[in-house]
PDB file of C-alpha atoms in Angstrom:
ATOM      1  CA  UNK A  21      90.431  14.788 135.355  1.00  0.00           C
ATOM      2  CA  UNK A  22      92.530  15.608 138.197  1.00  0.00           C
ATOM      3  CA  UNK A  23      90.930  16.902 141.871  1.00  0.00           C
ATOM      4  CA  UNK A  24      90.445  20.256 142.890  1.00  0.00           C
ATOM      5  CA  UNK A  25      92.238  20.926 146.329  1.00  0.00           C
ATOM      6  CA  UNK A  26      89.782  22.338 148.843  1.00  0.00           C
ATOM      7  CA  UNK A  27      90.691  24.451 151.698  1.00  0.00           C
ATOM      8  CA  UNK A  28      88.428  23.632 154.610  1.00  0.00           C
ATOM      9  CA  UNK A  29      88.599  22.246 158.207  1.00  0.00           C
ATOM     10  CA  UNK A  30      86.422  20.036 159.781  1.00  0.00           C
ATOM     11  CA  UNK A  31      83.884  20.963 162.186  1.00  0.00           C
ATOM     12  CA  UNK A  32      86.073  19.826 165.134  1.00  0.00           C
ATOM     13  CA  UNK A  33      89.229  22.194 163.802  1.00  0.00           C
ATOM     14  CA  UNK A  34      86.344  25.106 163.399  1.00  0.00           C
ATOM     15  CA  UNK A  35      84.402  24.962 166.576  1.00  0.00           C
ATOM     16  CA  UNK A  36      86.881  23.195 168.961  1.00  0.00           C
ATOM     17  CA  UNK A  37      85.077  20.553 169.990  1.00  0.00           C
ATOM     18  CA  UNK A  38      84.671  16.874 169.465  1.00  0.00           C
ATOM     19  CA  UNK A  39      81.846  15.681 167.312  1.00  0.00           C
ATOM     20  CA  UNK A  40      80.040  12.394 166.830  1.00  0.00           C
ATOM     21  CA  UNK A  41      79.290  10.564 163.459  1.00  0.00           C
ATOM     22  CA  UNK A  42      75.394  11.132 163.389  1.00  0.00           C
ATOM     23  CA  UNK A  43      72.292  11.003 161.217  1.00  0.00           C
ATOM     24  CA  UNK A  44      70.069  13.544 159.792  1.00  0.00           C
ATOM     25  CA  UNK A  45      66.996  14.165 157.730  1.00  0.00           C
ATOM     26  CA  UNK A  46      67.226  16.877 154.718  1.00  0.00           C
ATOM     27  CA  UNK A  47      64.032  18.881 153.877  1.00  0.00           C
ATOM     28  CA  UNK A  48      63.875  16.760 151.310  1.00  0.00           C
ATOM     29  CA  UNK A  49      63.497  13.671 153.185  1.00  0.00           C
ATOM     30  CA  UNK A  50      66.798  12.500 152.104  1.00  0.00           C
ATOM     31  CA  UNK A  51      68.682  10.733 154.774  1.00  0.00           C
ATOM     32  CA  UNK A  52      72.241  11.883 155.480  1.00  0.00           C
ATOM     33  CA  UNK A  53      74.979  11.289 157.842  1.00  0.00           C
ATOM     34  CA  UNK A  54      77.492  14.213 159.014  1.00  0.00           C
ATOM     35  CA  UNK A  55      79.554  15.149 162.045  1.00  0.00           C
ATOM     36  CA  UNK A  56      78.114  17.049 164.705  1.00  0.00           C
ATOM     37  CA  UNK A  57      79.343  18.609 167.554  1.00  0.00           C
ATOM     38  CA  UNK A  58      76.386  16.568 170.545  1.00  0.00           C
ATOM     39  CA  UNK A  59      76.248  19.805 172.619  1.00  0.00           C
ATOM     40  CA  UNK A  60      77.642  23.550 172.024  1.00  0.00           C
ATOM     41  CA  UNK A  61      77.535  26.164 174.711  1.00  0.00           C
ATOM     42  CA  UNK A  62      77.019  29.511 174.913  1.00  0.00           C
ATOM     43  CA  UNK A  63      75.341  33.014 175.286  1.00  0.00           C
ATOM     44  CA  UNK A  64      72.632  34.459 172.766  1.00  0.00           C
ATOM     45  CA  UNK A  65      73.566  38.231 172.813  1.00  0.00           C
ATOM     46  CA  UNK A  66      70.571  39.267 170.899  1.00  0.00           C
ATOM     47  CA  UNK A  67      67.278  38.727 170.046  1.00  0.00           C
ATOM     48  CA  UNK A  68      66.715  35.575 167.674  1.00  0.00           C
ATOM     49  CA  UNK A  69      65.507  36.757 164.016  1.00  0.00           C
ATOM     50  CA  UNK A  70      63.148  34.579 161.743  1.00  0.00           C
ATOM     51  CA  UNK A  71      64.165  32.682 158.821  1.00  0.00           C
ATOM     52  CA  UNK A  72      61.684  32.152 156.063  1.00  0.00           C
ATOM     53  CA  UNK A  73      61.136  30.480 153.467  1.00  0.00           C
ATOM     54  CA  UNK A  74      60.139  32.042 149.960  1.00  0.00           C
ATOM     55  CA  UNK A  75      56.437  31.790 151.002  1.00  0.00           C
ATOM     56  CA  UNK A  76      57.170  33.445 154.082  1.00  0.00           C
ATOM     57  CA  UNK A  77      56.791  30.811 156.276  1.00  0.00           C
ATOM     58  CA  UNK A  78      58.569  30.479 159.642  1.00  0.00           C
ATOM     59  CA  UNK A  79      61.132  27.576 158.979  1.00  0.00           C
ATOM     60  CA  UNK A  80      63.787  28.755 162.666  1.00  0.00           C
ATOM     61  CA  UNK A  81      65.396  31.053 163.955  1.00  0.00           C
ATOM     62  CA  UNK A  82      68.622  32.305 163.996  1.00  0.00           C
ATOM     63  CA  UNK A  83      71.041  33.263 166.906  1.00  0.00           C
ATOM     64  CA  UNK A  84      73.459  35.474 167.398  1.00  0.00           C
ATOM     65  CA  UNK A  85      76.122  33.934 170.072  1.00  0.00           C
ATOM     66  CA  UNK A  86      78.962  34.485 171.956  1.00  0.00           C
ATOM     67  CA  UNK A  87      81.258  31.014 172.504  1.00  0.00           C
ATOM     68  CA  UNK A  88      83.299  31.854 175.814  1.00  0.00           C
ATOM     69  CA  UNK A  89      85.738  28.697 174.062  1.00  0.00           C
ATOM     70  CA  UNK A  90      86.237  29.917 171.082  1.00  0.00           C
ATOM     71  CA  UNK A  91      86.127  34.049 172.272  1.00  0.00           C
ATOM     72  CA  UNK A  92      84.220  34.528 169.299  1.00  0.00           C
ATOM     73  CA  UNK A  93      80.825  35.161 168.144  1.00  0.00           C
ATOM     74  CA  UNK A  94      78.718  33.751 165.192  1.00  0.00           C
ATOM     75  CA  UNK A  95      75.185  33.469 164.234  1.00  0.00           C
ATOM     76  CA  UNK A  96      73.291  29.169 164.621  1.00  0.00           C
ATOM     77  CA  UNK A  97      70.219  28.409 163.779  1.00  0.00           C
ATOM     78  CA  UNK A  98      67.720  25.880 165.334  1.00  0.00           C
ATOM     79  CA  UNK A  99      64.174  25.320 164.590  1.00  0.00           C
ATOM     80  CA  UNK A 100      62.877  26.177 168.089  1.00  0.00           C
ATOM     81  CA  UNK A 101      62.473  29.828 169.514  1.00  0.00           C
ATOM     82  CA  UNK A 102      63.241  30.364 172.706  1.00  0.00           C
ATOM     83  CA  UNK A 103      61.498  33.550 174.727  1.00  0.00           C
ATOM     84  CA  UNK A 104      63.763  35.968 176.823  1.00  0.00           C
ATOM     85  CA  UNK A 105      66.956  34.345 175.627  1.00  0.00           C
ATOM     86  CA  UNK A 106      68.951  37.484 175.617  1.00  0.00           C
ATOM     87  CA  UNK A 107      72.544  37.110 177.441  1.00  0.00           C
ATOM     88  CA  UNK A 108      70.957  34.034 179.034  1.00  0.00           C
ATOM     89  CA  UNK A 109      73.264  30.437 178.535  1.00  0.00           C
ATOM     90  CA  UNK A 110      71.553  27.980 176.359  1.00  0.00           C
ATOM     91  CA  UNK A 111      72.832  24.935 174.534  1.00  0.00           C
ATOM     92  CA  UNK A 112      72.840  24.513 170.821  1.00  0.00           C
ATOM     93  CA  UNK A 113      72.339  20.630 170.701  1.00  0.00           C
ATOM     94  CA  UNK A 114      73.919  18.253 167.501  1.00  0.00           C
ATOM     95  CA  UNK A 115      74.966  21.217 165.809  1.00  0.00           C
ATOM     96  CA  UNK A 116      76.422  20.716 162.162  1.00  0.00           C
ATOM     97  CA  UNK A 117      77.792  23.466 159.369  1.00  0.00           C
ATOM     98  CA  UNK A 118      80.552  24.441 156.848  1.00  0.00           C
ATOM     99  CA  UNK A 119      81.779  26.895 154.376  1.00  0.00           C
ATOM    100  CA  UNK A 120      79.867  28.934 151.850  1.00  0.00           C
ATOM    101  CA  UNK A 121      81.461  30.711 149.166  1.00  0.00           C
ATOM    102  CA  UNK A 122      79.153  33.929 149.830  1.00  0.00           C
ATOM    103  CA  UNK A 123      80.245  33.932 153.785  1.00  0.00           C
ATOM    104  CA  UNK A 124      83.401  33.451 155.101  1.00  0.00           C
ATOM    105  CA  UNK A 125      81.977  32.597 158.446  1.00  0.00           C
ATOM    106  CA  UNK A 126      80.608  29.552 157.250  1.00  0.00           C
ATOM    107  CA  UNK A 127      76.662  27.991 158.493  1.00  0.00           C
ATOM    108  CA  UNK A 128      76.011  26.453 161.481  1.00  0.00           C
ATOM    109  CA  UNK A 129      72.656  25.145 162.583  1.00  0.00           C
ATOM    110  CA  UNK A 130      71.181  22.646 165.339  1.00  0.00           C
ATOM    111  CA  UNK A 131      68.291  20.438 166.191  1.00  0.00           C
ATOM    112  CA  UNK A 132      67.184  22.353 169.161  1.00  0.00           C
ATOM    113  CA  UNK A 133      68.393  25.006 171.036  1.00  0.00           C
ATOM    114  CA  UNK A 134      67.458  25.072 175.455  1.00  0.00           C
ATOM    115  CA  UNK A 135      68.194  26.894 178.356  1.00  0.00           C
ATOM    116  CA  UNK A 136      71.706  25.727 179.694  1.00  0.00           C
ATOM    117  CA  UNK A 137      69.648  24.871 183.145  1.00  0.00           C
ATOM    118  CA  UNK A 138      67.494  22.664 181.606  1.00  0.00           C
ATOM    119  CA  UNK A 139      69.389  20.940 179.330  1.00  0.00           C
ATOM    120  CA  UNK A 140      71.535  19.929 182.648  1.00  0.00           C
ATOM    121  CA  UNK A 141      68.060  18.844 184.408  1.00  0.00           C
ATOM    122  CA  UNK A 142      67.050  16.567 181.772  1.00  0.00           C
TER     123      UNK A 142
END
């Protein structure tokens, strides 16, 4: 059977940035190892909205940014809310994603999400 040819660029060609070989745990508990950008920044210019699961249970948040690189603006999810983050900077840390056939912007999500202050503290 011969290959399909796909049409997608890698994280780095997407986002701009360099990323780092790294690994993750699914929900599933499956163990899997994907590029990641280590550290994205940029402004939240709204207020983050909940993502459920089909029980209704919390499972992140998503965030609507603005990436001053990039001059664009997409939405990331992370698993941590963070209060009064309107137009504030915060940093979107190992932050993976691709293409979905439903959205042509693609996923993006992160381990954690900070205030750009403390993330430069710590």
């Amino acid at each position: 059977m011969a290959n399909k040819i796909l049409w997608i660029k890698p994280l780095d060609d997407v986002l701009g940035r360099k990323t780092a070989l790294k690994k993750f745990m699914s929900k599933k508990g499956t163990e899997y190892e994907t590029e990641c950008v280590p550290q994205l920044d940029a402004v939240v210019v709204g207020t983050p909205t909940e993502k459920k699961d089909v029980e209704g249970r919390v499972t992140g948040y998503s965030y609507q940014i603005y990436d001053a690189k990039l001059d664009a603006t997409f939405s990331i999810s992370a698993p941590n809310l963070l209060e009064g983050v309107n137009f504030k900077k915060v940093a979107f840390l190992d932050v993976r994603g691709g293409a979905l056939q439903s959205k042509p912007e693609g996923w993006f999500a992160a381990s954690k999400v900070v205030f750009l202050q403390q993330q430069n503290q710590g």
